[in-house]
mmCIF file with all atom_site columns, C-alpha atoms in Angstrom:
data_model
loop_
_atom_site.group_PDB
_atom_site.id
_atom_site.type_symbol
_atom_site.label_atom_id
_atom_site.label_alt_id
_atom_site.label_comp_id
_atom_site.label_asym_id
_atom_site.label_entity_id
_atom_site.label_seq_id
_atom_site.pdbx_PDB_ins_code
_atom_site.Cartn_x
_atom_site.Cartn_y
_atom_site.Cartn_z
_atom_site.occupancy
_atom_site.B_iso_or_equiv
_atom_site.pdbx_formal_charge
_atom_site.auth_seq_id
_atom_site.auth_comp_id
_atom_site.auth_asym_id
_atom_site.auth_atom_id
_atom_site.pdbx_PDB_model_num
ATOM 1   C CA . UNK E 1 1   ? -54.566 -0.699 17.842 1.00 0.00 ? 1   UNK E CA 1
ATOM 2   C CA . UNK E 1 2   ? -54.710 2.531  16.281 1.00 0.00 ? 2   UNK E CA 1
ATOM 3   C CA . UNK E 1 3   ? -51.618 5.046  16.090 1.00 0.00 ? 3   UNK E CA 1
ATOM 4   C CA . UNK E 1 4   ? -52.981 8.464  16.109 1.00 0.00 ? 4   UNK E CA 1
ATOM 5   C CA . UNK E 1 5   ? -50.605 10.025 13.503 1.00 0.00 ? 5   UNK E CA 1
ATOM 6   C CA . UNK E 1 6   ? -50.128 13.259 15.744 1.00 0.00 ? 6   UNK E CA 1
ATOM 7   C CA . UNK E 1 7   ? -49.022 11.333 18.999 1.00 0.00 ? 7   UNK E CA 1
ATOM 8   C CA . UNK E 1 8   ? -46.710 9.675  16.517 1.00 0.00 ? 8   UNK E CA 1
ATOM 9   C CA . UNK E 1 9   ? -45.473 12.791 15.502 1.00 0.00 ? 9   UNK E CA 1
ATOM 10  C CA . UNK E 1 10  ? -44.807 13.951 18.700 1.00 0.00 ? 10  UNK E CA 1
ATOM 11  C CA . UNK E 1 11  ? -42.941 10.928 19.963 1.00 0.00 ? 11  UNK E CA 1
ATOM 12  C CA . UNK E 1 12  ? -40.498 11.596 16.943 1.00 0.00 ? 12  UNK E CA 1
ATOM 13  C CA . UNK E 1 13  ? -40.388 15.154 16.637 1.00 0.00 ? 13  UNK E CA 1
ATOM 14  C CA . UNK E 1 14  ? -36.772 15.768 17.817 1.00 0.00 ? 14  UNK E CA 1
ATOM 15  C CA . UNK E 1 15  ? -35.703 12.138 17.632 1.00 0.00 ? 15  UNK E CA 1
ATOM 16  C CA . UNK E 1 16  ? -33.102 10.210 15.371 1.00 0.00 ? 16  UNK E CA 1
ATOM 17  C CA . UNK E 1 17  ? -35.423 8.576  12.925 1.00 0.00 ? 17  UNK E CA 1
ATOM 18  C CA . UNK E 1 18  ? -33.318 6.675  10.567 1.00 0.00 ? 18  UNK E CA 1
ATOM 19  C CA . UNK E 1 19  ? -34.726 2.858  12.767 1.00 0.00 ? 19  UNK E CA 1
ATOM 20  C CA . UNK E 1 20  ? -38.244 3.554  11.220 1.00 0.00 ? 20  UNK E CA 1
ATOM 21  C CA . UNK E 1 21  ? -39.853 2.143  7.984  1.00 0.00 ? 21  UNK E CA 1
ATOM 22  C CA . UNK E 1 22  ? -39.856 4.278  4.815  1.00 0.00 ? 22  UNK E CA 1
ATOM 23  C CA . UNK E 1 23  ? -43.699 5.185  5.153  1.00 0.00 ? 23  UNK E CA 1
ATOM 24  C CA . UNK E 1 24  ? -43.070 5.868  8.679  1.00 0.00 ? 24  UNK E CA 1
ATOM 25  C CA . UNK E 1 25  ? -40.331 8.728  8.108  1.00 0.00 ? 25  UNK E CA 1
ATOM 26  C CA . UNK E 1 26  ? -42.208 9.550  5.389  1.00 0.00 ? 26  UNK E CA 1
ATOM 27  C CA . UNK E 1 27  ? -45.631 10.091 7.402  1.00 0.00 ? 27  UNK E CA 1
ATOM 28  C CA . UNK E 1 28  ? -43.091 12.418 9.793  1.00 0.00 ? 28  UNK E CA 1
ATOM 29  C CA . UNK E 1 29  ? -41.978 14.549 6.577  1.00 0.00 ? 29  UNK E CA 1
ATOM 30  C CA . UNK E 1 30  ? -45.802 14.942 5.741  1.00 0.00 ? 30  UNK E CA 1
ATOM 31  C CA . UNK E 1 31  ? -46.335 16.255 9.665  1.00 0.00 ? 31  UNK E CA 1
ATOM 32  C CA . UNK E 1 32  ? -43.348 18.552 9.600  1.00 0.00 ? 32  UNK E CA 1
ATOM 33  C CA . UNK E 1 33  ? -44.401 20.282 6.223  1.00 0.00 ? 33  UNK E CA 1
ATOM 34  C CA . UNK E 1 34  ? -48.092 20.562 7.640  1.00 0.00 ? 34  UNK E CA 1
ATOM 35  C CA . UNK E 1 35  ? -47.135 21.740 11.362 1.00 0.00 ? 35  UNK E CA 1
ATOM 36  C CA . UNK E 1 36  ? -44.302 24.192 10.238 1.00 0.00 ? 36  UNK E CA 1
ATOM 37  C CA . UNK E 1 37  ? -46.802 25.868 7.197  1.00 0.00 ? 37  UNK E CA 1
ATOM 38  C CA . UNK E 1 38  ? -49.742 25.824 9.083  1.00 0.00 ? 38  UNK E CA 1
ATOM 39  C CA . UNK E 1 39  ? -47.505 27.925 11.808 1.00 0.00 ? 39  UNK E CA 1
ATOM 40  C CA . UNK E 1 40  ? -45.665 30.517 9.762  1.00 0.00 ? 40  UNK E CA 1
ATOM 41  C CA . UNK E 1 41  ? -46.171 29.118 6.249  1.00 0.00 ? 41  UNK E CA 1
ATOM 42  C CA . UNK E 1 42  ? -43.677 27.924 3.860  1.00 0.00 ? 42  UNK E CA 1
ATOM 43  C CA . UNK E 1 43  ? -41.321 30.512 5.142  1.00 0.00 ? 43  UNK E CA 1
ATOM 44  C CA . UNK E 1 44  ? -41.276 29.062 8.110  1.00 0.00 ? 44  UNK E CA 1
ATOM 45  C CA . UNK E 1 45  ? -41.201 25.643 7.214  1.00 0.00 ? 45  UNK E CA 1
ATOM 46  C CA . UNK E 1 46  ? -37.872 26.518 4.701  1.00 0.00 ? 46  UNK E CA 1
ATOM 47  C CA . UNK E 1 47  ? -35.979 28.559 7.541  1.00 0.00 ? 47  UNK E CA 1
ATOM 48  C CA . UNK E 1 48  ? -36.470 26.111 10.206 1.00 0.00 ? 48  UNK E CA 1
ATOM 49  C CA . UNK E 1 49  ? -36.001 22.053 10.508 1.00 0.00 ? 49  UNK E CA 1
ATOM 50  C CA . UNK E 1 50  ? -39.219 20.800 8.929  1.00 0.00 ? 50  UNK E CA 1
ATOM 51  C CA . UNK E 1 51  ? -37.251 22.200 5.551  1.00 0.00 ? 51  UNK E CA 1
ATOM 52  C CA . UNK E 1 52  ? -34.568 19.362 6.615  1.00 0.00 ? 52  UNK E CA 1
ATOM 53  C CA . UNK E 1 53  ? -37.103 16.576 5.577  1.00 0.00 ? 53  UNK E CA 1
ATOM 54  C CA . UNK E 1 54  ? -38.798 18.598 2.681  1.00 0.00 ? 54  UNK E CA 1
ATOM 55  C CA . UNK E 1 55  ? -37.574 15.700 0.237  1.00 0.00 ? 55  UNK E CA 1
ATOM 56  C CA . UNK E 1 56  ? -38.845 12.580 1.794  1.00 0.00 ? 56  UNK E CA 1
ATOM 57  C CA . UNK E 1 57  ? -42.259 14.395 2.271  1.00 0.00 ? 57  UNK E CA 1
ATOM 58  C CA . UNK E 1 58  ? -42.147 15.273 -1.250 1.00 0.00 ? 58  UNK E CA 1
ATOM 59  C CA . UNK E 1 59  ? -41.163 11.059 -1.890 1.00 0.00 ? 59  UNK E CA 1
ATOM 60  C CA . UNK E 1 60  ? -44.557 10.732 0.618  1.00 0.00 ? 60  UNK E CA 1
ATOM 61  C CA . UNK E 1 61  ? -46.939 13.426 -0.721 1.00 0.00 ? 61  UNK E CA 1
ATOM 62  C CA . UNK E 1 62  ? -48.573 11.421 -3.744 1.00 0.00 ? 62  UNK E CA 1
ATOM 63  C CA . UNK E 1 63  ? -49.575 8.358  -2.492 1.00 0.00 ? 63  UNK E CA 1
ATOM 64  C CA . UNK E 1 64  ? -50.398 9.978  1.250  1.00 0.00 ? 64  UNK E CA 1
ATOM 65  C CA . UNK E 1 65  ? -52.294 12.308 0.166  1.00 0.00 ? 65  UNK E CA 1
ATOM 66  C CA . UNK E 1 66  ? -52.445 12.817 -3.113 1.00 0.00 ? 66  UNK E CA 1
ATOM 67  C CA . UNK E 1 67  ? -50.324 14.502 -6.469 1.00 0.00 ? 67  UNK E CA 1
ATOM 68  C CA . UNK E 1 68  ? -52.242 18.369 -5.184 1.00 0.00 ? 68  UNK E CA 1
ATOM 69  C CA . UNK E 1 69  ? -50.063 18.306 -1.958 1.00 0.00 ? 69  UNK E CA 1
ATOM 70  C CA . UNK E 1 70  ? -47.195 16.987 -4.315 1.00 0.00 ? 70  UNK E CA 1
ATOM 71  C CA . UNK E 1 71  ? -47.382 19.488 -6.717 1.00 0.00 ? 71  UNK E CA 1
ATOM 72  C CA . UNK E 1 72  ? -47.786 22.177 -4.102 1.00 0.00 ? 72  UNK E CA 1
ATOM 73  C CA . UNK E 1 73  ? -44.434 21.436 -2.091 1.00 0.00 ? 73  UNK E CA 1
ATOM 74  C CA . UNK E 1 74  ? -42.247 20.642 -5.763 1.00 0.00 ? 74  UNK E CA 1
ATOM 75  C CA . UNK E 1 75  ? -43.375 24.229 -6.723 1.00 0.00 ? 75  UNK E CA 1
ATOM 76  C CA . UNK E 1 76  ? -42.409 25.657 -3.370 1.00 0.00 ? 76  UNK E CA 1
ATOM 77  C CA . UNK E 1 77  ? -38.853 23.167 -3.323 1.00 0.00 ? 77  UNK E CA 1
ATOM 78  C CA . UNK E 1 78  ? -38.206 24.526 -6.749 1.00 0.00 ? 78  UNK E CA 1
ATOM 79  C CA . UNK E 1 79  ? -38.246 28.179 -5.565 1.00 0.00 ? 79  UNK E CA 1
ATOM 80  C CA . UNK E 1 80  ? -35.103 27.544 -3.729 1.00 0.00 ? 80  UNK E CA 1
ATOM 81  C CA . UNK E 1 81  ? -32.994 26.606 -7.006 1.00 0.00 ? 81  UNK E CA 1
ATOM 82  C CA . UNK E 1 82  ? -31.358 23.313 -7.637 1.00 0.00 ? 82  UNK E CA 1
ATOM 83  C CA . UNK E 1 83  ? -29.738 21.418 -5.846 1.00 0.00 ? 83  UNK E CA 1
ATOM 84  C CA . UNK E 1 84  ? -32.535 21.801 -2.860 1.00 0.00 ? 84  UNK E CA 1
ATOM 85  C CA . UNK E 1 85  ? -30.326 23.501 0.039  1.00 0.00 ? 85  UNK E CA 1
ATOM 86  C CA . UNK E 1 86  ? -30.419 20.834 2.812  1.00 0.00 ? 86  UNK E CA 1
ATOM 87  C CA . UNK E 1 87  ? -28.941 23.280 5.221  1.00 0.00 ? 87  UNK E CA 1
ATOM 88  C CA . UNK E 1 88  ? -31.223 26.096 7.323  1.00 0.00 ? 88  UNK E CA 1
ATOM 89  C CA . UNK E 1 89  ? -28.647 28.544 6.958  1.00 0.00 ? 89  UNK E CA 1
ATOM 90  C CA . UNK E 1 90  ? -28.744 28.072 3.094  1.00 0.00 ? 90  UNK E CA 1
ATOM 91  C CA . UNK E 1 91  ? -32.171 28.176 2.683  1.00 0.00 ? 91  UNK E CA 1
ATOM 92  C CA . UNK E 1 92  ? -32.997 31.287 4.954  1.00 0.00 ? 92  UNK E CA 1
ATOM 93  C CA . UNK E 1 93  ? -30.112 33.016 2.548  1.00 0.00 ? 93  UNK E CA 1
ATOM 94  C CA . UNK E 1 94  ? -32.151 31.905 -0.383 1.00 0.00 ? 94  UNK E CA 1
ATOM 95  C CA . UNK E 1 95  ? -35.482 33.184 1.303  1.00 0.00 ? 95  UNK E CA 1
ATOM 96  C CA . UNK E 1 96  ? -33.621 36.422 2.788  1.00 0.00 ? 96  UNK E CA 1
ATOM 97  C CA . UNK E 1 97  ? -31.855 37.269 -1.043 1.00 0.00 ? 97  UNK E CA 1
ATOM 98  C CA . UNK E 1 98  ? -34.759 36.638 -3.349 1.00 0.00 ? 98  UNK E CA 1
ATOM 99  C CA . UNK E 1 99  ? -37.790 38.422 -3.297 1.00 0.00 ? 99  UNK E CA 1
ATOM 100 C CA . UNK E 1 100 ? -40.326 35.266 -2.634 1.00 0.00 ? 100 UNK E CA 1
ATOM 101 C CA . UNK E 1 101 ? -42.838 36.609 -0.505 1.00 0.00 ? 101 UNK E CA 1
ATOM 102 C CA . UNK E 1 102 ? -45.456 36.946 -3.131 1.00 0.00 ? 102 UNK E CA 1
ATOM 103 C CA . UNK E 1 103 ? -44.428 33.445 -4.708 1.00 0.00 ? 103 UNK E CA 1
ATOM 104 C CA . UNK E 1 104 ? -44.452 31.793 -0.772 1.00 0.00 ? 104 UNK E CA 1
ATOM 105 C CA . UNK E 1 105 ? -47.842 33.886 -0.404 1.00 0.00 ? 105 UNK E CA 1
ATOM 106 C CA . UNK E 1 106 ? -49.942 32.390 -3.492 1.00 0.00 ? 106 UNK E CA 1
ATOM 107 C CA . UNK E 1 107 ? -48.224 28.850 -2.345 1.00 0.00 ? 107 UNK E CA 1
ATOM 108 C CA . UNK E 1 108 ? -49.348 29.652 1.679  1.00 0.00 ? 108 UNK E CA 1
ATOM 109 C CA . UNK E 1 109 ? -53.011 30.028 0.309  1.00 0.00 ? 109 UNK E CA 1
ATOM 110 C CA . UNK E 1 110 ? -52.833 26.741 -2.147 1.00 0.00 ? 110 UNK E CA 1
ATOM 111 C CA . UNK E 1 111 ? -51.714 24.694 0.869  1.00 0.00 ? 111 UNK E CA 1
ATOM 112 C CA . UNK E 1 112 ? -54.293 26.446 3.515  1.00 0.00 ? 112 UNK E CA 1
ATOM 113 C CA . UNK E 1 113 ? -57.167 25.267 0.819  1.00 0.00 ? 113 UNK E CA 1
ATOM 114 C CA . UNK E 1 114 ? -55.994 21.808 0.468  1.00 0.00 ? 114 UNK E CA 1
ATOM 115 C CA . UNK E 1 115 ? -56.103 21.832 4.341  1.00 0.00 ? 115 UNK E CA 1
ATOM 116 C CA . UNK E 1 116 ? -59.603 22.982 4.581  1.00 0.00 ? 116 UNK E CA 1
ATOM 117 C CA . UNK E 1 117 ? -60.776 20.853 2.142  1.00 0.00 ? 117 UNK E CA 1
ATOM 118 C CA . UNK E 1 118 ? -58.786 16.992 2.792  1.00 0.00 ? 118 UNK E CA 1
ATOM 119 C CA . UNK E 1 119 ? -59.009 15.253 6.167  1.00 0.00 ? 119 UNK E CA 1
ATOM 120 C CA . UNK E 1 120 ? -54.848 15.119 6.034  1.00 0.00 ? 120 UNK E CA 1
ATOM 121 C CA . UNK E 1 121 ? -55.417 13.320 9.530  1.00 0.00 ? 121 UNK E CA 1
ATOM 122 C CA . UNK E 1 122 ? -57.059 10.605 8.589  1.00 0.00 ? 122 UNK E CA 1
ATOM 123 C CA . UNK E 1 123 ? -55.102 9.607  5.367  1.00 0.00 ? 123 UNK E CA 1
ATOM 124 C CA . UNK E 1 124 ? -51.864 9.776  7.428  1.00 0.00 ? 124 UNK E CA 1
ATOM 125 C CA . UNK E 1 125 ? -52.816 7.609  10.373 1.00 0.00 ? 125 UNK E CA 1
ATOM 126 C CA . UNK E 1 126 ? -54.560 5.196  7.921  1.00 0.00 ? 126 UNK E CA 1
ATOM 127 C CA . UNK E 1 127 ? -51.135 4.789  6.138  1.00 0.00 ? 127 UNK E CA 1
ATOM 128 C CA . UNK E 1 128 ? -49.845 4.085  9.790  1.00 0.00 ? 128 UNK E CA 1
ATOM 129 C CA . UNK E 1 129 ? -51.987 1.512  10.452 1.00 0.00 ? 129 UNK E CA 1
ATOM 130 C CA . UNK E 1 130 ? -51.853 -0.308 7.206  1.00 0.00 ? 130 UNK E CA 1
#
C-alpha cells in the first residue's frame, strides 16, 4: 500500500508525534517547512509552529531530498542566531528586531526554485514507503 505523504501529513498535523519512527517525524518536519514557506515564506514558517520542528527537518533535508534543501533551511536557521530559538515568541522577536526581510526574501526565492524544479512529493512518500 502506498502512503500518500500529504494524507500523512494531515493525519499528524496537530498530533503528538513522539510514537513515530525517526524518518517518519522527520518526513513531517520536511511537510511543515514546505506547507508553512510555500504559504507566507520563511517568515511564516519561523513565527508560527512549523519553526517548532525546523531542526529535525534540517536532520531530514539531505538524504530526503537532497544537501540544496539542506543548505537552504541551515542558512535561513542561522539567521536567527545560536542557539536556534525553539519558542514562537522568541523567534517572531528575532524576526520583528532584525531587519531580515531582504535576507528571508533571497531565501523565499531559493526555496520557491527548488520547488519548481524537484518533485518534493514523490521523494517524501517514497521514503514512507521504504
Amino acid at each position: 500500500m502506498t502512503i500518500d505523504v500529504w494524507a500523512f501529513y494531515e493525519q499528524y498535523t496537530e498530533s503528538d508525534r513522539s510514537s513515530l519512527s525517526e524518518r517518519e517525524r522527520q518526513v513531517l518536519a520536511v511537510c511543515d517547512f514546505r506547507q508553512e514557506v510555500n504559504s507566507g515564506g520563511f517568515d511564516s514558517y519561523f513565527r508560527y509552529f512549523g519553526g517548532d520542528t525546523a531542526m529535525t527537518a534540517m536532520r531530514g533535508l539531505p538524504r530526503l531530498l537532497g544537501s540544496p534543501w539542506a543548505e537552504l533551511l541551515g542558512e535561513a536557521v542561522a539567521l536567527l542566531g545560536t542557539p536556534y530559538p525553539r519558542d514562537p515568541d522568541d523567534r517572531a522577536e528575532k524576526l520583528d528586531s532584525d531587519d531580515l526581510d531582504a535576507m528571508l526574501g533571497d531565501l523565499d526565492a531559493r526555496f520557491y526554485k527548488l520547488e519548481a524544479s524537484a518533485n518534493a512529493d514523490a521523494r517524501l512518500a517514497e521514503a514512507l514507503n521504504n
